[in-house]
CSV table of C-alpha atoms and ligand atoms in Angstrom, one decimal:
chain,number,residue,atom,x,y,z
A,1,MET,CA,-26.8,16.4,-26.8
A,2,SER,CA,-28.5,13.6,-25.0
A,3,LYS,CA,-27.6,13.3,-21.3
A,4,ALA,CA,-25.4,10.4,-20.1
A,5,LYS,CA,-27.3,7.8,-18.1
A,6,VAL,CA,-25.5,7.5,-14.8
A,7,ALA,CA,-26.3,5.0,-11.9
A,8,THR,CA,-24.7,4.8,-8.5
A,9,ILE,CA,-25.0,1.8,-6.2
A,10,TRP,CA,-23.9,1.0,-2.8
A,11,LEU,CA,-22.7,-2.4,-1.7
A,12,ASP,CA,-20.7,-3.0,1.6
A,13,GLY,CA,-19.6,0.5,2.3
A,14,CYS,CA,-20.5,3.3,4.6
A,15,SER,CA,-22.1,5.8,2.1
A,16,GLY,CA,-19.1,8.1,2.7
A,17,CYS,CA,-18.3,8.0,-1.0
A,18,HIS,CA,-21.8,9.0,-1.9
A,19,MET,CA,-21.5,11.9,0.6
A,20,SER,CA,-18.2,12.9,-1.0
A,21,PHE,CA,-20.0,13.0,-4.3
A,22,LEU,CA,-22.5,15.4,-2.9
A,23,ASP,CA,-19.6,17.5,-1.6
A,24,ILE,CA,-19.0,18.5,-5.2
A,25,ASP,CA,-21.4,21.2,-4.2
A,26,GLU,CA,-22.4,23.8,-6.8
A,27,ARG,CA,-20.5,21.9,-9.5
A,28,LEU,CA,-23.3,19.4,-9.2
A,29,LEU,CA,-25.5,21.8,-11.1
A,30,GLU,CA,-23.0,21.8,-13.9
A,31,LEU,CA,-22.9,18.0,-13.9
A,32,ALA,CA,-26.7,17.8,-13.8
A,33,GLN,CA,-26.9,19.4,-17.2
A,34,HIS,CA,-25.0,16.4,-18.7
A,35,ILE,CA,-26.3,13.6,-16.4
A,36,ASP,CA,-29.5,11.7,-16.0
A,37,LEU,CA,-29.2,10.0,-12.7
A,38,VAL,CA,-31.3,7.0,-13.5
A,39,TYR,CA,-30.7,4.8,-10.5
A,40,SER,CA,-29.1,5.6,-7.1
A,41,PRO,CA,-29.7,5.5,-3.4
A,42,LEU,CA,-30.2,9.2,-3.9
A,43,VAL,CA,-33.2,8.8,-6.3
A,44,ASP,CA,-36.4,6.9,-6.3
A,45,ALA,CA,-36.0,4.3,-9.1
A,46,LYS,CA,-36.4,0.8,-7.8
A,47,VAL,CA,-35.3,-1.2,-10.9
A,48,PHE,CA,-31.9,-1.0,-12.5
A,49,PRO,CA,-32.3,0.3,-16.0
A,50,ASP,CA,-31.6,-1.7,-19.1
A,51,MET,CA,-28.3,0.0,-19.9
A,52,VAL,CA,-26.5,2.9,-18.3
A,53,ASP,CA,-23.5,4.7,-19.6
A,54,VAL,CA,-21.7,4.9,-16.3
A,55,ALA,CA,-22.2,3.1,-13.0
A,56,LEU,CA,-20.4,4.2,-9.9
A,57,VAL,CA,-20.1,1.3,-7.4
A,58,GLU,CA,-19.4,2.1,-3.8
A,59,GLY,CA,-18.5,-0.7,-1.4
A,60,ALA,CA,-17.1,-4.2,-1.4
A,61,VAL,CA,-18.9,-7.4,-2.4
A,62,ALA,CA,-19.7,-8.9,1.0
A,63,SER,CA,-23.2,-10.6,0.9
A,64,GLU,CA,-25.2,-12.7,-1.5
A,65,GLU,CA,-27.3,-9.6,-2.2
A,66,ASP,CA,-24.1,-7.6,-3.1
A,67,LEU,CA,-23.1,-10.4,-5.4
A,68,ALA,CA,-26.5,-10.4,-7.2
A,69,LYS,CA,-26.4,-6.6,-7.5
A,70,ILE,CA,-22.9,-6.3,-8.9
A,71,LEU,CA,-23.5,-9.0,-11.5
A,72,LYS,CA,-26.7,-7.2,-12.6
A,73,VAL,CA,-25.0,-3.8,-12.7
A,74,ARG,CA,-22.1,-5.2,-14.7
A,75,GLU,CA,-24.4,-6.7,-17.3
A,76,HIS,CA,-26.3,-3.4,-17.7
A,77,SER,CA,-23.5,-0.8,-17.6
A,78,LYS,CA,-21.1,0.3,-20.3
A,79,ILE,CA,-18.5,1.7,-17.9
A,80,LEU,CA,-18.2,0.4,-14.3
A,81,VAL,CA,-16.3,2.5,-11.8
A,82,ALA,CA,-14.9,1.1,-8.6
A,83,PHE,CA,-15.7,4.1,-6.5
A,84,GLY,CA,-13.7,4.4,-3.2
A,85,ASP,CA,-11.4,2.1,-1.2
A,86,CYS,CA,-14.1,-0.5,-0.2
A,87,ALA,CA,-14.8,-1.1,-3.9
A,88,VAL,CA,-11.2,-1.0,-4.9
A,89,THR,CA,-9.4,-2.9,-2.0
A,90,ALA,CA,-12.3,-4.2,0.3
A,91,ASN,CA,-10.9,-1.8,2.8
A,92,VAL,CA,-12.7,-1.7,6.2
A,93,SER,CA,-15.4,-4.0,4.9
A,94,GLY,CA,-12.7,-6.6,4.3
A,95,MET,CA,-11.3,-6.5,7.8
A,96,ARG,CA,-13.5,-9.5,8.7
A,97,ASN,CA,-11.6,-11.7,6.2
A,98,PRO,CA,-8.6,-12.6,8.3
A,99,VAL,CA,-10.8,-13.7,11.3
A,100,GLY,CA,-13.5,-15.4,9.1
A,101,LYS,CA,-17.2,-15.1,8.7
A,102,GLU,CA,-18.2,-17.5,11.4
A,103,ALA,CA,-16.1,-15.9,14.1
A,104,CYS,CA,-17.5,-12.5,13.1
A,105,LEU,CA,-21.2,-13.7,13.3
A,106,GLN,CA,-20.5,-15.5,16.5
A,107,HIS,CA,-19.0,-12.4,18.1
A,108,ALA,CA,-21.6,-9.9,16.8
A,109,TYR,CA,-24.8,-12.0,17.3
A,110,VAL,CA,-23.9,-14.5,20.1
A,111,ASP,CA,-21.1,-13.2,22.3
A,112,LEU,CA,-22.4,-9.6,22.4
A,113,ALA,CA,-26.2,-10.5,22.3
A,114,THR,CA,-28.3,-9.7,25.3
A,115,PHE,CA,-31.4,-11.5,23.9
A,116,ASN,CA,-32.2,-13.8,21.0
A,117,PRO,CA,-28.6,-14.8,20.4
A,118,GLY,CA,-27.8,-16.3,17.0
A,119,PRO,CA,-27.1,-14.9,13.5
A,120,PRO,CA,-30.2,-13.6,11.6
A,121,THR,CA,-31.9,-16.2,9.5
A,122,SER,CA,-34.2,-13.9,7.5
A,123,VAL,CA,-34.4,-10.4,6.0
A,124,VAL,CA,-30.7,-9.6,6.4
A,125,PRO,CA,-28.7,-11.0,3.4
A,126,LYS,CA,-26.4,-13.9,4.0
A,127,LEU,CA,-22.7,-13.0,4.2
A,128,LEU,CA,-20.3,-14.4,1.7
A,129,ASP,CA,-17.3,-16.3,3.1
A,130,LYS,CA,-14.9,-13.6,2.0
A,131,VAL,CA,-15.4,-9.9,1.3
A,132,ARG,CA,-14.0,-9.1,-2.1
A,133,PRO,CA,-13.1,-5.9,-4.0
A,134,VAL,CA,-15.3,-5.4,-7.0
A,135,HIS,CA,-12.7,-6.2,-9.6
A,136,GLU,CA,-12.2,-9.7,-8.1
A,137,VAL,CA,-15.8,-10.4,-9.0
A,138,VAL,CA,-16.6,-8.5,-12.2
A,139,LYS,CA,-14.6,-6.5,-14.7
A,140,VAL,CA,-13.9,-2.9,-13.6
A,141,ASP,CA,-13.1,-0.1,-16.1
A,142,VAL,CA,-12.1,2.7,-13.8
A,143,TYR,CA,-10.6,2.7,-10.3
A,144,VAL,CA,-11.0,5.6,-7.9
A,145,PRO,CA,-9.4,4.8,-4.6
A,146,GLY,CA,-9.8,6.9,-1.5
A,147,CYS,CA,-11.8,6.7,1.7
A,148,PRO,CA,-13.6,8.6,0.5
A,149,PRO,CA,-12.2,10.0,-2.7
A,150,SER,CA,-12.2,13.8,-2.5
A,151,ALA,CA,-15.0,15.7,-4.2
A,152,ASP,CA,-12.4,17.2,-6.5
A,153,ALA,CA,-11.1,13.7,-7.5
A,154,ILE,CA,-14.7,12.6,-8.1
A,155,PHE,CA,-15.5,15.7,-10.1
A,156,ALA,CA,-12.4,15.2,-12.3
A,157,VAL,CA,-13.2,11.6,-12.9
A,158,VAL,CA,-16.8,12.1,-13.8
A,159,SER,CA,-16.0,15.1,-16.0
A,160,GLU,CA,-13.6,12.9,-18.0
A,161,LEU,CA,-16.1,10.2,-18.3
A,162,LEU,CA,-18.7,12.6,-19.6
A,163,ALA,CA,-16.2,13.9,-22.1
A,164,GLY,CA,-16.0,10.4,-23.4
A,165,ARG,CA,-12.6,9.6,-22.0
A,166,ILE,CA,-11.5,6.8,-19.6
A,167,PRO,CA,-9.8,8.6,-16.8
A,168,ASP,CA,-6.8,7.4,-14.8
A,169,ALA,CA,-7.3,8.5,-11.2
A,170,ALA,CA,-3.5,8.1,-10.4
A,171,GLY,CA,-2.3,11.5,-9.2
A,172,LEU,CA,-5.9,12.5,-8.2
A,173,THR,CA,-6.3,10.2,-5.2
A,174,ARG,CA,-4.7,7.3,-3.5
A,175,PHE,CA,-5.5,4.4,-1.1
A,176,GLY,CA,-6.7,5.9,2.2
A,177,ALA,CA,-7.0,9.4,0.8
B,1,MET,CA,56.4,1.8,-11.7
B,2,PRO,CA,53.0,3.4,-11.4
B,3,PRO,CA,51.4,4.4,-14.6
B,4,LEU,CA,52.1,8.0,-15.6
B,5,VAL,CA,48.6,8.6,-16.9
B,6,GLY,CA,45.4,6.9,-16.1
B,7,VAL,CA,42.5,6.9,-13.7
B,8,ALA,CA,43.3,7.5,-10.0
B,9,PRO,CA,43.2,4.3,-7.9
B,10,GLY,CA,39.7,3.5,-6.6
B,11,VAL,CA,38.0,5.7,-9.1
B,12,VAL,CA,35.8,4.3,-11.8
B,13,THR,CA,33.8,5.9,-14.6
B,14,LEU,CA,30.4,4.5,-15.6
B,15,LYS,CA,27.2,5.5,-17.4
B,16,ILE,CA,23.8,5.7,-15.7
B,17,ASN,CA,20.9,6.2,-18.1
B,18,GLY,CA,23.5,7.3,-20.6
B,19,VAL,CA,24.9,10.0,-18.3
B,20,ASP,CA,28.7,9.7,-17.7
B,21,CYS,CA,29.6,9.6,-14.0
B,22,SER,CA,32.7,9.0,-12.0
B,23,ALA,CA,32.6,7.4,-8.6
B,24,ARG,CA,34.7,5.7,-5.9
B,25,ASP,CA,34.8,2.0,-6.5
B,26,ASP,CA,33.4,1.3,-3.0
B,27,GLN,CA,30.2,3.0,-3.9
B,28,THR,CA,26.9,1.3,-4.9
B,29,VAL,CA,25.0,2.0,-8.0
B,30,LEU,CA,22.2,3.5,-5.8
B,31,GLU,CA,24.6,5.9,-4.1
B,32,VAL,CA,26.1,7.1,-7.4
B,33,ALA,CA,22.6,7.5,-9.0
B,34,ARG,CA,21.5,9.6,-6.1
B,35,GLU,CA,24.5,11.8,-6.4
B,36,GLN,CA,23.5,12.4,-10.0
B,37,ASN,CA,19.9,13.1,-9.0
B,38,ILE,CA,18.7,10.0,-10.8
B,39,HIS,CA,15.8,8.6,-8.9
B,40,ILE,CA,15.6,4.9,-8.1
B,41,PRO,CA,12.8,3.8,-5.8
B,42,THR,CA,13.8,2.0,-2.6
B,43,LEU,CA,12.1,0.5,0.4
B,44,CYS,CA,14.4,-1.7,2.5
B,45,HIS,CA,17.4,0.6,2.0
B,46,LEU,CA,18.0,3.3,4.5
B,47,GLU,CA,21.0,5.5,4.6
B,48,GLY,CA,23.0,4.8,7.7
B,49,LEU,CA,22.1,1.1,7.8
B,50,GLU,CA,23.8,-1.8,6.0
B,51,SER,CA,22.0,-2.6,2.8
B,52,VAL,CA,20.4,-6.1,2.5
B,53,GLY,CA,18.9,-6.0,-0.9
B,54,GLY,CA,15.7,-7.5,0.4
B,55,CYS,CA,12.8,-5.7,-1.3
B,56,ARG,CA,14.1,-5.6,-4.8
B,57,LEU,CA,12.5,-2.3,-5.6
B,58,CYS,CA,15.8,-0.8,-6.6
B,59,LEU,CA,16.2,-3.2,-9.5
B,60,VAL,CA,18.3,-1.9,-12.4
B,61,GLU,CA,19.6,-3.3,-15.6
B,62,ILE,CA,23.4,-3.6,-16.1
B,63,GLN,CA,24.7,-4.3,-19.6
B,64,GLY,CA,26.3,-7.7,-19.8
B,65,MET,CA,24.8,-8.9,-16.5
B,66,ARG,CA,22.2,-11.6,-16.6
B,67,GLY,CA,18.9,-10.6,-14.9
B,68,LEU,CA,18.3,-7.4,-13.0
B,69,VAL,CA,20.3,-6.5,-9.9
B,70,ALA,CA,19.5,-4.5,-6.8
B,71,ALA,CA,21.2,-1.1,-7.0
B,72,CYS,CA,21.5,-0.8,-3.2
B,73,VAL,CA,23.9,-3.8,-2.9
B,74,THR,CA,25.7,-3.6,-6.3
B,75,LYS,CA,29.1,-1.9,-6.3
B,76,VAL,CA,30.0,0.2,-9.3
B,77,THR,CA,32.7,-1.1,-11.6
B,78,GLU,CA,34.7,0.5,-14.4
B,79,GLY,CA,32.8,0.9,-17.7
B,80,MET,CA,29.5,-0.2,-16.2
B,81,GLU,CA,26.4,0.8,-18.1
B,82,VAL,CA,23.3,1.0,-16.0
B,83,GLN,CA,19.6,1.6,-16.9
B,84,THR,CA,17.4,2.5,-14.0
B,85,SER,CA,14.1,2.5,-15.8
B,86,THR,CA,12.9,0.2,-18.6
B,87,PRO,CA,9.4,-1.0,-19.2
B,88,GLN,CA,10.4,-4.4,-17.7
B,89,ILE,CA,11.9,-2.8,-14.6
B,90,GLU,CA,8.8,-0.6,-14.1
B,91,ALA,CA,6.5,-3.6,-14.5
B,92,TYR,CA,8.5,-5.6,-11.9
B,93,ARG,CA,8.5,-2.7,-9.5
B,94,LYS,CA,4.7,-2.3,-9.8
B,95,MET,CA,4.3,-6.1,-9.3
B,96,ILE,CA,6.5,-6.0,-6.1
B,97,VAL,CA,4.5,-3.1,-4.6
B,98,GLN,CA,1.2,-4.9,-5.4
B,99,MET,CA,2.5,-8.1,-3.8
B,100,LEU,CA,3.4,-6.2,-0.6
B,101,PHE,CA,-0.2,-4.9,-0.5
B,102,THR,CA,-1.7,-8.4,-0.9
B,103,GLU,CA,0.6,-10.3,1.5
B,104,ARG,CA,-0.6,-8.5,4.6
B,105,ASN,CA,-3.7,-6.5,5.4
B,106,HIS,CA,-3.2,-2.8,4.5
B,107,VAL,CA,-6.3,-0.9,5.4
B,108,CYS,CA,-4.9,2.6,4.8
B,109,SER,CA,-8.0,4.5,5.8
B,110,VAL,CA,-7.7,3.3,9.5
B,111,CYS,CA,-4.0,2.9,9.6
B,112,VAL,CA,-1.8,4.9,12.0
B,113,SER,CA,0.5,5.7,9.2
B,114,ASN,CA,-2.1,6.9,6.6
B,115,GLY,CA,-0.5,9.8,4.8
B,116,HIS,CA,3.0,9.2,6.2
B,117,CYS,CA,3.8,5.8,4.7
B,118,GLU,CA,6.5,4.8,2.3
B,119,LEU,CA,4.5,1.9,0.9
B,120,GLN,CA,1.6,4.3,0.2
B,121,ASP,CA,4.0,6.7,-1.4
B,122,LEU,CA,5.4,4.0,-3.7
B,123,ALA,CA,1.9,3.2,-4.8
B,124,VAL,CA,1.4,6.8,-5.7
B,125,GLU,CA,4.7,7.1,-7.4
B,126,MET,CA,4.0,4.1,-9.6
B,127,GLY,CA,0.4,5.2,-10.3
B,128,ILE,CA,-1.1,2.1,-8.7
B,129,THR,CA,-4.8,2.7,-8.3
B,130,HIS,CA,-5.7,-0.9,-7.6
B,131,VAL,CA,-4.0,-4.2,-7.0
B,132,GLU,CA,-4.3,-6.8,-9.7
B,133,ILE,CA,-3.2,-9.8,-7.6
B,134,PRO,CA,-5.9,-11.4,-5.4
B,135,TYR,CA,-5.7,-10.2,-1.8
B,136,LEU,CA,-4.7,-13.0,0.6
B,137,PHE,CA,-6.2,-11.5,3.8
B,138,PRO,CA,-3.9,-13.5,6.1
B,139,LYS,CA,-4.5,-13.7,9.8
B,140,CYS,CA,-1.8,-11.6,11.5
B,141,GLU,CA,-0.9,-11.0,15.1
B,142,LEU,CA,-0.3,-7.8,16.9
B,143,ASP,CA,2.1,-7.4,19.9
B,144,ALA,CA,1.1,-4.5,22.2
B,145,SER,CA,3.0,-5.9,25.2
B,146,HIS,CA,5.6,-3.1,25.2
B,147,PRO,CA,4.5,-0.2,27.3
B,148,ARG,CA,5.1,2.4,24.6
B,149,PHE,CA,5.2,0.7,21.2
B,150,VAL,CA,3.1,-1.7,19.2
B,151,LEU,CA,4.1,-4.2,16.5
B,152,ASP,CA,1.3,-4.9,14.0
B,153,HIS,CA,2.2,-7.6,11.5
B,154,ASN,CA,-0.7,-6.6,9.4
B,155,ARG,CA,1.3,-3.7,8.0
B,156,CYS,CA,4.8,-5.2,7.9
B,157,VAL,CA,6.7,-5.3,4.6
B,158,LEU,CA,9.7,-7.3,6.0
B,159,CYS,CA,12.1,-4.6,5.1
B,160,GLN,CA,14.2,-5.5,8.2
B,161,ARG,CA,15.0,-1.9,9.0
B,162,CYS,CA,13.9,-2.6,12.6
B,163,VAL,CA,16.2,-5.6,12.8
B,164,ARG,CA,19.2,-3.7,11.5
B,165,VAL,CA,18.8,-0.4,13.4
B,166,CYS,CA,18.4,-2.3,16.7
B,167,ASP,CA,21.5,-4.4,16.0
B,168,GLU,CA,23.8,-2.0,14.1
B,169,ILE,CA,23.0,1.3,15.8
B,170,GLU,CA,21.4,0.7,19.2
B,171,GLY,CA,23.5,-2.5,19.7
B,172,ALA,CA,20.6,-4.3,21.4
B,173,HIS,CA,19.7,-6.9,18.7
B,174,VAL,CA,16.1,-7.3,20.0
B,175,TRP,CA,14.8,-8.3,16.5
B,176,ASP,CA,15.2,-11.1,14.1
B,177,ASN,CA,13.5,-12.7,11.2
B,178,GLN,CA,11.7,-16.0,11.6
B,179,GLY,CA,10.3,-18.3,8.9
B,180,ARG,CA,10.5,-18.2,5.2
B,181,GLY,CA,8.6,-16.7,2.3
B,182,ILE,CA,5.1,-15.8,3.0
B,183,HIS,CA,5.4,-17.1,6.6
B,184,CYS,CA,8.3,-14.9,7.4
B,185,ARG,CA,7.8,-12.6,10.5
B,186,VAL,CA,10.0,-10.2,12.4
B,187,VAL,CA,10.2,-11.4,16.0
B,188,THR,CA,11.4,-9.9,19.2
B,189,GLY,CA,13.7,-12.1,21.3
B,190,LEU,CA,13.1,-15.7,20.5
B,191,ASP,CA,9.6,-15.0,19.2
B,192,GLU,CA,8.6,-13.8,22.7
B,193,PRO,CA,6.4,-10.9,23.6
B,194,TRP,CA,8.3,-7.6,23.2
B,195,ILE,CA,7.9,-6.8,26.9
B,196,THR,CA,10.0,-9.8,27.9
B,197,SER,CA,13.0,-8.6,26.0
B,198,ASP,CA,15.9,-8.0,28.4
B,199,THR,CA,17.9,-6.0,25.9
B,200,CYS,CA,15.3,-3.5,24.6
B,201,THR,CA,16.2,-0.1,25.8
B,202,SER,CA,12.9,1.4,24.6
B,203,CYS,CA,14.9,3.8,22.4
B,204,GLY,CA,12.2,3.8,19.7
B,205,LYS,CA,14.6,3.7,16.8
B,206,CYS,CA,12.9,0.6,15.3
B,207,VAL,CA,9.6,2.5,15.4
B,208,HIS,CA,11.0,5.5,13.6
B,209,VAL,CA,12.8,3.7,10.9
B,210,CYS,CA,9.8,1.5,10.1
B,211,PRO,CA,8.5,2.6,6.7
B,212,THR,CA,4.9,1.6,7.4
B,213,GLY,CA,2.4,1.4,10.2
B,214,ALA,CA,3.8,-1.9,11.4
B,215,LEU,CA,5.6,-0.2,14.3
B,216,PHE,CA,4.0,2.7,16.1
B,217,GLU,CA,3.7,4.6,19.3
B,218,LYS,CA,0.8,3.8,21.6
B,219,GLY,CA,-1.8,6.5,21.7
B,220,ARG,CA,-1.6,7.3,18.0
B,221,SER,CA,-4.8,7.1,16.1
B,222,ALA,CA,-5.4,6.8,12.3
B,223,GLY,CA,-3.0,9.0,10.3
B,224,GLU,CA,-1.2,10.3,13.4
B,225,MET,CA,2.0,8.3,13.3
B,226,ALA,CA,4.5,10.4,11.3
B,227,LYS,CA,8.0,8.9,11.7
B,228,LYS,CA,11.0,11.0,12.6
B,229,ALA,CA,13.9,9.1,11.1
B,230,PRO,CA,16.9,9.3,13.4
B,231,GLN,CA,20.2,10.7,12.1
B,232,LEU,CA,21.5,7.3,11.2
B,233,PRO,CA,24.6,8.2,9.1
B,234,TYR,CA,25.7,10.3,12.1
B,235,LEU,CA,25.0,7.6,14.6
B,236,GLN,CA,26.7,5.1,12.4
B,237,ASN,CA,29.9,7.2,12.3
B,238,ILE,CA,29.8,7.6,16.1
B,239,ARG,CA,29.6,3.8,16.5
B,240,LYS,CA,32.5,3.3,14.0
B,241,GLY,CA,34.5,5.9,15.9
B,242,ALA,CA,33.8,4.2,19.2
B,243,ALA,CA,34.8,0.8,17.8
B,244,ARG,CA,38.1,2.2,16.6
B,245,GLY,CA,38.6,3.6,20.1
C,1,SF4,S1,1.2,0.7,6.4
C,1,SF4,FE1,0.9,2.2,4.7
C,1,SF4,S2,0.1,1.0,3.0
C,1,SF4,FE2,-0.2,-0.2,4.9
C,1,SF4,S3,-2.2,0.3,5.6
C,1,SF4,FE3,-0.8,1.7,6.7
C,1,SF4,S4,-0.7,3.5,5.4
C,1,SF4,FE4,-1.6,1.9,4.1
C,2,SF4,S1,13.1,0.3,21.1
C,2,SF4,FE1,15.3,0.4,20.6
C,2,SF4,S2,16.2,-1.3,21.8
C,2,SF4,FE2,14.0,-1.7,21.8
C,2,SF4,S3,13.7,-3.0,20.0
C,2,SF4,FE3,13.4,-0.9,19.3
C,2,SF4,S4,15.5,-0.3,18.5
C,2,SF4,FE4,15.7,-2.1,19.8
C,3,SF4,S1,8.2,-4.0,11.4
C,3,SF4,FE1,8.5,-2.2,10.1
C,3,SF4,S2,10.8,-2.0,10.0
C,3,SF4,FE2,10.4,-4.0,10.8
C,3,SF4,S3,10.4,-5.3,9.0
C,3,SF4,FE3,8.3,-4.8,9.3
C,3,SF4,S4,8.0,-3.0,8.0
C,3,SF4,FE4,10.2,-3.2,8.3
C,4,FES,S1,16.1,-0.9,-1.7
C,4,FES,FE1,17.5,-2.2,-2.7
C,4,FES,S2,16.6,-4.1,-2.4
C,4,FES,FE2,15.4,-2.9,-1.2
């Protein structure tokens, strides 16, 4: 049997969901027999492959870079999983929404700056006006809430996907889990 | 002459989900369903407080009635036939819970009530893993002027339990609702900081009946605010007794 091509990406999140993935511990060996991890912060590949079977997306869509990434990932993935609360609800990443982008930049880069006050103009991607959960930007096939989702929930969801089924994470995890 | 046979006065028979039940005619559909161990989800209802029928989660279908009705404020009548769960009811309930999530800012992972929250529990019960309605991300205030308690509008679901417990049980009537629809807010006094209330006794009842992280004790961090619902039916009876003299 050929291995499933799996990608994981990381938008505006804290990497906690990826850490929880690693917490699957020795079961990772079991998964590794069925998975080819083709693109991920955990591997070296620099270019998103032409088509992957499953993409796990951690984080909300908060910057122009996130937006470009998620559009690309959607186009090149058969099944897109919103992985963790930031992807599913915007969560902590979205806490800037009620106060607004400008007020946030002003506070972080001007009010609290000791030198060179002012928001960055290069290198750092430009923020979008609003942070959005992934499904408000592209179609999502599977939702796995949790901050982070537990290793058991992730293992159950990924196992179902590898078995060719679309899992329902209800009952396995919840907002804030 | 009283009828020789028949149903005793004040007693009705009805069907809930096809199950025959008998009940007093002053009972609500919700009360009778609970006696029969038939589950109807609720949020604004709390035993020991007057029901207001605000959240609409307890919607049920009653044969012959137009539209769905709130079980917590609908009295049983003779021959009533109630359905507590249909695909339409389930869809409406899911929609209501999702709207509650989008109307304010619910960031469960950092909320004082994470893991002890009735809104969260409802999402779990209904299998809600994401919210299909766009999030509004409104700007909401927080009142931390009280020495012991905090009101955080980001988490309020407008159930009015705080309003009712303070008025009906504590007799202090610190709380009210202000504004309509999406602009509705619970307020202390005449929309003044909580600390300026002359009537608040700092009893904490509002905090402990609040189903979410909207009211909490100072010093509680994420997930630390488990509520201890006061014995409201007991307190309610004491107040009724006191009123009778
Ligand atoms: S009040 Fe409940 S649903 Fe809202 S953020 Fe807190 S735990 Fe989550
Ligand atoms: S602490 Fe007691 S008196 Fe004060 S507002 Fe809350 S319920 Fe009312
Ligand atoms: S503060 Fe709490 S008890 Fe009061 S209306 Fe809001 S959610 Fe209900
Ligand atoms: S519980 Fe009946 S309307 Fe809220």
